[in-house]
Amino acid sequence: MFQLLAAGLAAMLITLFLGPKFIEFLKHNEFRQEVREEGPQAHRESKQGIPTLGGLLILAGSIVPFLILGRWTVGGFVVILTIVGCAAIGFADDMAKIRKKRSLGLRARGKLGLQLGLSVTVGLIAVRYGGVGETINIPMSDYAFNVGIAYYFIIFLVVAGTSNAVNFTDGLDGLAAGAVAVTMLTYTGIAFLTGQTELGIISACVVGACVGFLWFNSFPAEVFMGDTGSMALGGAIAAMAVMTKTEILLLVIGGIFVAETVSVIIQVLSYRVFGKRVFLMTPIHHHFELMDWSETKIIMRFWIVGSIFAATGFTLFYLSTGR
């Protein structure tokens, strides 16, 4: 338990210490946010030009304490590899946006291809060397279905789905960082219960880095995490789900990210099939913005709902262990 607390505290302090100088570096080199044209009008007025690539700060805060306090295991390596791999994809996306000075980066097909390659690599290491079976555990039961080679496709769905879901959620100041902190705190508890100390240290580091980043990213934000941060954090959640065999339970633990993604899917399908929009704008946090909810109210309420999802998922996991 002491290691987990020390890791989380160290990650937070590193992020807080590096933050001011790093933000100045981003400003000086004009690594600035390009707000998408179809987004809320208020964003073009208040968020355009704010420094981005803050995900590199989260990455440093997450990885450095683990290198000092952690012990390398296959499970730990899988989580770090997924975080760094997703961060690299996000970084390429961010740099494409910065160079082109627009809100569109890598093509969706290219991004999915990179995520597929990363997912297969992570899956092979986890299954062959990390003791992760090609099975899917059903929460609150003793059933575990062996899905064979299809498990690698499931890993792809988890990695790509979660990293993109966190990316959808990263639309308001502090929303994604706070929601990820809650989710990864849950996985810190799950790792502790299952005796996977290295996984617990990594997840605690991510929690601490997110909390430290919130000091600069809370409303009104001084810096954005960009796709570098949102995809890295999504990768962290996905890898923890794979290594703790909670792929299905992730739908509950990360329910706030599921809601954001489902809102986009519903909106697209409804418009293409019926020519009508269900929401004023998606992801769904923008819907509430256009209903004249204040940004801080949306963020706090989403954090509350995310905490309820995470607590429910943790409770289901705890009951499933028969403790």
Short mmCIF file of C-alpha atoms in Angstrom, two decimals:
data_model
loop_
_atom_site.label_atom_id
_atom_site.label_comp_id
_atom_site.label_asym_id
_atom_site.label_seq_id
_atom_site.Cartn_x
_atom_site.Cartn_y
_atom_site.Cartn_z
CA MET A 1 0.00 0.00 0.00
CA PHE A 2 2.86 2.39 0.83
CA GLN A 3 4.36 1.84 -2.64
CA LEU A 4 1.06 2.78 -4.27
CA LEU A 5 0.74 5.96 -2.23
CA ALA A 6 4.37 6.90 -2.84
CA ALA A 7 4.01 6.28 -6.59
CA GLY A 8 0.87 8.39 -6.88
CA LEU A 9 2.36 11.24 -4.82
CA ALA A 10 5.64 11.18 -6.77
CA ALA A 11 3.77 11.29 -10.10
CA MET A 12 1.69 14.25 -8.95
CA LEU A 13 4.72 16.19 -7.69
CA ILE A 14 6.71 15.56 -10.88
CA THR A 15 3.82 16.82 -12.99
CA LEU A 16 3.37 19.89 -10.79
CA PHE A 17 7.11 20.64 -10.81
CA LEU A 18 7.58 20.27 -14.58
CA GLY A 19 4.29 21.91 -15.53
CA PRO A 20 5.10 25.64 -15.56
CA LYS A 21 8.36 25.34 -17.53
CA PHE A 22 6.83 22.84 -19.94
CA ILE A 23 3.84 25.08 -20.64
CA GLU A 24 6.21 27.99 -21.32
CA PHE A 25 8.11 25.74 -23.74
CA LEU A 26 4.90 24.87 -25.59
CA LYS A 27 3.91 28.53 -25.82
CA HIS A 28 7.35 29.60 -27.01
CA ASN A 29 7.34 27.00 -29.78
CA GLU A 30 3.70 27.71 -30.68
CA PHE A 31 2.40 24.19 -30.10
CA ARG A 32 -1.15 25.47 -29.93
CA GLN A 33 -4.64 23.96 -30.03
CA GLU A 34 -6.68 24.17 -33.21
CA VAL A 35 -10.38 24.08 -32.31
CA ARG A 36 -12.59 22.14 -34.73
CA GLU A 37 -14.84 24.39 -36.81
CA GLU A 38 -18.00 22.36 -36.17
CA GLY A 39 -17.56 22.63 -32.39
CA PRO A 40 -19.41 25.06 -30.12
CA GLN A 41 -18.88 28.72 -31.00
CA ALA A 42 -17.74 29.47 -27.45
CA HIS A 43 -14.76 27.13 -27.91
CA ARG A 44 -13.47 29.07 -30.90
CA GLU A 45 -13.45 32.17 -28.74
CA SER A 46 -12.04 30.76 -25.49
CA LYS A 47 -9.94 27.70 -26.36
CA GLN A 48 -8.31 28.54 -29.69
CA GLY A 49 -4.55 28.89 -29.36
CA ILE A 50 -4.15 27.33 -25.90
CA PRO A 51 -0.97 25.19 -25.78
CA THR A 52 -1.45 21.49 -26.50
CA LEU A 53 0.77 18.38 -26.19
CA GLY A 54 0.31 18.45 -22.42
CA GLY A 55 0.01 14.68 -22.66
CA LEU A 56 3.81 14.54 -22.68
CA LEU A 57 3.70 15.98 -19.16
CA ILE A 58 1.27 13.25 -18.09
CA LEU A 59 3.52 10.65 -19.74
CA ALA A 60 6.58 11.84 -17.80
CA GLY A 61 4.63 11.93 -14.54
CA SER A 62 3.32 8.41 -15.11
CA ILE A 63 6.46 6.63 -16.27
CA VAL A 64 9.32 8.18 -14.28
CA PRO A 65 8.02 7.15 -10.80
CA PHE A 66 7.33 3.63 -12.07
CA LEU A 67 10.91 3.31 -13.33
CA ILE A 68 12.10 4.26 -9.85
CA LEU A 69 9.60 2.42 -7.66
CA GLY A 70 8.36 -0.41 -9.84
CA ARG A 71 9.75 -3.78 -10.77
CA TRP A 72 9.68 -4.89 -14.37
CA THR A 73 7.27 -7.74 -15.00
CA VAL A 74 5.54 -8.80 -18.20
CA GLY A 75 2.30 -7.23 -16.98
CA GLY A 76 4.03 -3.94 -16.20
CA PHE A 77 5.78 -3.99 -19.55
CA VAL A 78 2.48 -4.56 -21.39
CA VAL A 79 0.85 -1.57 -19.68
CA ILE A 80 3.84 0.74 -20.30
CA LEU A 81 4.11 -0.43 -23.93
CA THR A 82 0.42 0.28 -24.50
CA ILE A 83 0.65 3.72 -22.90
CA VAL A 84 3.73 4.71 -24.92
CA GLY A 85 2.38 3.18 -28.13
CA CYS A 86 -0.94 4.99 -27.88
CA ALA A 87 0.88 8.21 -26.91
CA ALA A 88 3.05 7.91 -30.03
CA ILE A 89 -0.03 7.55 -32.25
CA GLY A 90 -1.62 10.54 -30.52
CA PHE A 91 1.58 12.56 -30.83
CA ALA A 92 1.69 11.93 -34.58
CA ASP A 93 -1.93 13.07 -34.76
CA ASP A 94 -1.20 16.22 -32.75
CA MET A 95 1.84 17.14 -34.83
CA ALA A 96 -0.15 16.72 -38.05
CA LYS A 97 -2.75 19.16 -36.68
CA ILE A 98 -0.09 21.65 -35.59
CA ARG A 99 1.77 21.54 -38.92
CA LYS A 100 -1.44 21.89 -40.97
CA LYS A 101 -2.92 24.40 -38.49
CA ARG A 102 -6.28 22.64 -38.50
CA SER A 103 -8.25 20.37 -36.17
CA LEU A 104 -7.91 17.26 -38.37
CA GLY A 105 -4.80 15.13 -38.00
CA LEU A 106 -4.16 11.56 -39.12
CA ARG A 107 -6.70 9.78 -41.28
CA ALA A 108 -9.03 7.54 -39.26
CA ARG A 109 -8.03 4.48 -41.30
CA GLY A 110 -4.34 5.08 -40.68
CA LYS A 111 -4.88 5.61 -36.97
CA LEU A 112 -6.89 2.38 -36.68
CA GLY A 113 -4.16 0.52 -38.55
CA LEU A 114 -1.55 1.67 -36.06
CA GLN A 115 -3.84 0.73 -33.17
CA LEU A 116 -4.36 -2.71 -34.70
CA GLY A 117 -0.61 -3.31 -34.94
CA LEU A 118 -0.10 -2.18 -31.35
CA SER A 119 -3.00 -4.31 -30.10
CA VAL A 120 -1.70 -7.50 -31.76
CA THR A 121 1.78 -6.89 -30.34
CA VAL A 122 0.41 -6.26 -26.85
CA GLY A 123 -1.87 -9.29 -27.11
CA LEU A 124 0.92 -11.65 -28.15
CA ILE A 125 3.13 -10.54 -25.26
CA ALA A 126 0.28 -10.69 -22.72
CA VAL A 127 -0.86 -14.16 -23.81
CA ARG A 128 2.47 -15.85 -24.49
CA TYR A 129 4.53 -14.40 -21.66
CA GLY A 130 2.12 -12.68 -19.26
CA GLY A 131 -0.13 -15.60 -18.37
CA VAL A 132 -3.21 -13.93 -19.82
CA GLY A 133 -5.49 -16.62 -21.22
CA GLU A 134 -7.43 -16.28 -24.45
CA THR A 135 -10.59 -16.12 -22.39
CA ILE A 136 -13.29 -13.62 -21.52
CA ASN A 137 -14.47 -13.63 -17.90
CA ILE A 138 -18.14 -13.03 -17.21
CA PRO A 139 -18.60 -10.76 -14.16
CA MET A 140 -20.47 -12.16 -11.15
CA SER A 141 -20.07 -15.73 -12.40
CA ASP A 142 -17.52 -18.50 -12.75
CA TYR A 143 -17.87 -18.58 -16.53
CA ALA A 144 -14.84 -17.89 -18.69
CA PHE A 145 -15.19 -18.40 -22.43
CA ASN A 146 -12.15 -19.46 -24.42
CA VAL A 147 -12.39 -17.42 -27.61
CA GLY A 148 -9.07 -18.53 -29.09
CA ILE A 149 -7.49 -16.31 -31.71
CA ALA A 150 -10.54 -14.01 -31.61
CA TYR A 151 -9.14 -12.72 -28.32
CA TYR A 152 -6.64 -10.60 -30.25
CA PHE A 153 -9.50 -8.88 -32.03
CA ILE A 154 -11.13 -8.27 -28.65
CA ILE A 155 -7.89 -6.67 -27.43
CA PHE A 156 -7.97 -4.43 -30.49
CA LEU A 157 -11.55 -3.41 -29.67
CA VAL A 158 -10.54 -2.66 -26.08
CA VAL A 159 -7.43 -0.65 -26.98
CA ALA A 160 -8.87 1.23 -29.96
CA GLY A 161 -12.26 1.69 -28.33
CA THR A 162 -10.94 2.97 -25.01
CA SER A 163 -8.26 5.27 -26.42
CA ASN A 164 -10.74 6.82 -28.85
CA ALA A 165 -13.41 7.05 -26.13
CA VAL A 166 -11.10 9.04 -23.85
CA ASN A 167 -10.24 11.19 -26.86
CA PHE A 168 -13.97 11.91 -27.35
CA THR A 169 -14.27 12.81 -23.66
CA ASP A 170 -11.37 15.28 -23.84
CA GLY A 171 -13.52 18.21 -24.94
CA LEU A 172 -13.85 20.33 -21.81
CA ASP A 173 -11.23 21.65 -19.41
CA GLY A 174 -10.25 18.87 -17.01
CA LEU A 175 -13.08 16.52 -18.00
CA ALA A 176 -10.97 13.66 -19.35
CA ALA A 177 -8.14 13.99 -16.80
CA GLY A 178 -10.57 13.84 -13.88
CA ALA A 179 -12.59 10.97 -15.34
CA VAL A 180 -9.44 8.95 -16.08
CA ALA A 181 -8.12 9.58 -12.55
CA VAL A 182 -11.31 8.05 -11.11
CA THR A 183 -11.15 5.07 -13.47
CA MET A 184 -7.48 4.37 -12.84
CA LEU A 185 -7.99 4.73 -9.09
CA THR A 186 -10.48 1.88 -9.44
CA TYR A 187 -7.89 -0.19 -11.27
CA THR A 188 -5.36 0.61 -8.55
CA GLY A 189 -7.79 -1.01 -6.10
CA ILE A 190 -8.36 -4.00 -8.38
CA ALA A 191 -4.61 -4.53 -8.81
CA PHE A 192 -4.16 -4.31 -5.03
CA LEU A 193 -6.90 -6.90 -4.42
CA THR A 194 -5.38 -9.31 -6.92
CA GLY A 195 -1.83 -8.88 -5.64
CA GLN A 196 -0.54 -7.39 -8.92
CA THR A 197 1.71 -4.84 -7.29
CA GLU A 198 3.39 -3.58 -10.46
CA LEU A 199 0.04 -2.92 -12.11
CA GLY A 200 -1.06 -1.10 -8.98
CA ILE A 201 2.04 1.11 -9.06
CA ILE A 202 1.52 2.01 -12.72
CA SER A 203 -2.15 2.84 -12.26
CA ALA A 204 -1.34 4.88 -9.13
CA CYS A 205 1.25 6.80 -11.14
CA VAL A 206 -1.35 7.58 -13.82
CA VAL A 207 -3.78 8.78 -11.14
CA GLY A 208 -1.14 11.06 -9.62
CA ALA A 209 -0.10 12.42 -13.02
CA CYS A 210 -3.74 13.18 -13.90
CA VAL A 211 -4.28 14.99 -10.61
CA GLY A 212 -1.10 17.02 -11.10
CA PHE A 213 -2.11 17.82 -14.68
CA LEU A 214 -5.51 19.04 -13.48
CA TRP A 215 -3.70 21.87 -11.66
CA PHE A 216 -2.99 23.35 -15.10
CA ASN A 217 -5.86 21.84 -17.09
CA SER A 218 -8.80 22.71 -14.82
CA PHE A 219 -11.16 25.45 -16.00
CA PRO A 220 -9.96 27.77 -17.46
CA ALA A 221 -7.22 25.54 -18.88
CA GLU A 222 -3.64 26.73 -19.31
CA VAL A 223 -2.75 23.66 -21.38
CA PHE A 224 -4.53 20.80 -23.16
CA MET A 225 -3.38 17.18 -23.14
CA GLY A 226 -4.04 16.74 -26.87
CA ASP A 227 -4.40 13.36 -28.53
CA THR A 228 -0.98 12.49 -27.08
CA GLY A 229 -2.48 12.51 -23.60
CA SER A 230 -6.01 11.28 -24.27
CA MET A 231 -4.87 8.28 -26.29
CA ALA A 232 -2.11 7.43 -23.80
CA LEU A 233 -4.61 7.51 -20.93
CA GLY A 234 -7.09 5.42 -22.91
CA GLY A 235 -4.30 2.94 -23.59
CA ALA A 236 -3.50 2.78 -19.87
CA ILE A 237 -7.11 1.91 -19.03
CA ALA A 238 -7.30 -0.64 -21.83
CA ALA A 239 -4.08 -2.39 -20.80
CA MET A 240 -5.19 -2.56 -17.18
CA ALA A 241 -8.46 -4.15 -18.30
CA VAL A 242 -6.59 -6.77 -20.31
CA MET A 243 -4.06 -7.61 -17.61
CA THR A 244 -6.71 -7.85 -14.87
CA LYS A 245 -9.12 -9.78 -17.14
CA THR A 246 -11.87 -7.19 -16.73
CA GLU A 247 -12.51 -6.50 -20.42
CA ILE A 248 -16.29 -6.78 -20.01
CA LEU A 249 -16.37 -5.07 -16.63
CA LEU A 250 -14.57 -2.12 -18.26
CA LEU A 251 -17.92 -1.22 -19.83
CA VAL A 252 -19.13 -0.42 -16.29
CA ILE A 253 -15.91 0.91 -14.75
CA GLY A 254 -15.40 3.25 -17.69
CA GLY A 255 -19.10 3.89 -18.20
CA ILE A 256 -18.63 7.63 -18.69
CA PHE A 257 -16.39 6.98 -21.70
CA VAL A 258 -18.89 4.45 -23.05
CA ALA A 259 -21.65 7.06 -22.81
CA GLU A 260 -19.58 9.61 -24.73
CA THR A 261 -18.83 7.10 -27.49
CA VAL A 262 -22.36 5.74 -27.73
CA SER A 263 -23.70 9.28 -28.10
CA VAL A 264 -21.50 9.75 -31.18
CA ILE A 265 -22.57 6.41 -32.66
CA ILE A 266 -26.27 7.16 -32.10
CA GLN A 267 -25.91 10.62 -33.63
CA VAL A 268 -24.15 9.33 -36.76
CA LEU A 269 -26.54 6.40 -37.30
CA SER A 270 -29.63 8.54 -36.71
CA TYR A 271 -28.49 11.19 -39.16
CA ARG A 272 -27.50 8.70 -41.86
CA VAL A 273 -30.65 6.54 -41.56
CA PHE A 274 -33.33 9.08 -40.64
CA GLY A 275 -31.69 12.39 -41.54
CA LYS A 276 -32.27 13.63 -37.98
CA ARG A 277 -30.02 14.33 -35.02
CA VAL A 278 -30.82 12.93 -31.58
CA PHE A 279 -28.51 15.32 -29.72
CA LEU A 280 -27.77 18.99 -30.30
CA MET A 281 -24.11 18.02 -30.72
CA THR A 282 -21.87 15.10 -29.84
CA PRO A 283 -19.94 13.90 -27.92
CA ILE A 284 -22.73 14.32 -25.41
CA HIS A 285 -20.95 16.88 -23.20
CA HIS A 286 -21.38 19.34 -26.09
CA HIS A 287 -25.12 18.62 -26.05
CA PHE A 288 -25.29 19.90 -22.49
CA GLU A 289 -23.16 22.92 -23.42
CA LEU A 290 -25.72 23.89 -26.05
CA MET A 291 -28.43 23.46 -23.40
CA ASP A 292 -26.68 26.35 -21.60
CA TRP A 293 -25.16 24.27 -18.82
CA SER A 294 -21.97 25.95 -17.62
CA GLU A 295 -18.73 24.16 -18.45
CA THR A 296 -17.84 23.66 -14.78
CA LYS A 297 -21.29 22.18 -14.04
CA ILE A 298 -20.95 19.68 -16.89
CA ILE A 299 -17.47 18.67 -15.75
CA MET A 300 -18.47 18.17 -12.11
CA ARG A 301 -21.59 16.21 -13.00
CA PHE A 302 -19.70 13.99 -15.42
CA TRP A 303 -17.09 13.34 -12.74
CA ILE A 304 -19.87 12.37 -10.32
CA VAL A 305 -21.49 10.03 -12.83
CA GLY A 306 -18.08 8.58 -13.72
CA SER A 307 -17.39 7.95 -10.04
CA ILE A 308 -20.70 6.11 -9.68
CA PHE A 309 -19.85 3.91 -12.69
CA ALA A 310 -16.37 3.21 -11.34
CA ALA A 311 -17.61 2.40 -7.82
CA THR A 312 -20.25 0.07 -9.25
CA GLY A 313 -17.66 -1.71 -11.38
CA PHE A 314 -15.29 -2.08 -8.43
CA THR A 315 -18.11 -3.48 -6.28
CA LEU A 316 -19.00 -6.02 -8.98
CA PHE A 317 -15.36 -7.06 -9.21
CA TYR A 318 -15.07 -7.36 -5.44
CA LEU A 319 -18.19 -9.51 -5.25
CA SER A 320 -16.93 -11.65 -8.13
CA THR A 321 -13.79 -12.53 -6.19
CA GLY A 322 -15.92 -13.93 -3.37
CA ARG A 323 -14.14 -11.88 -0.72
#
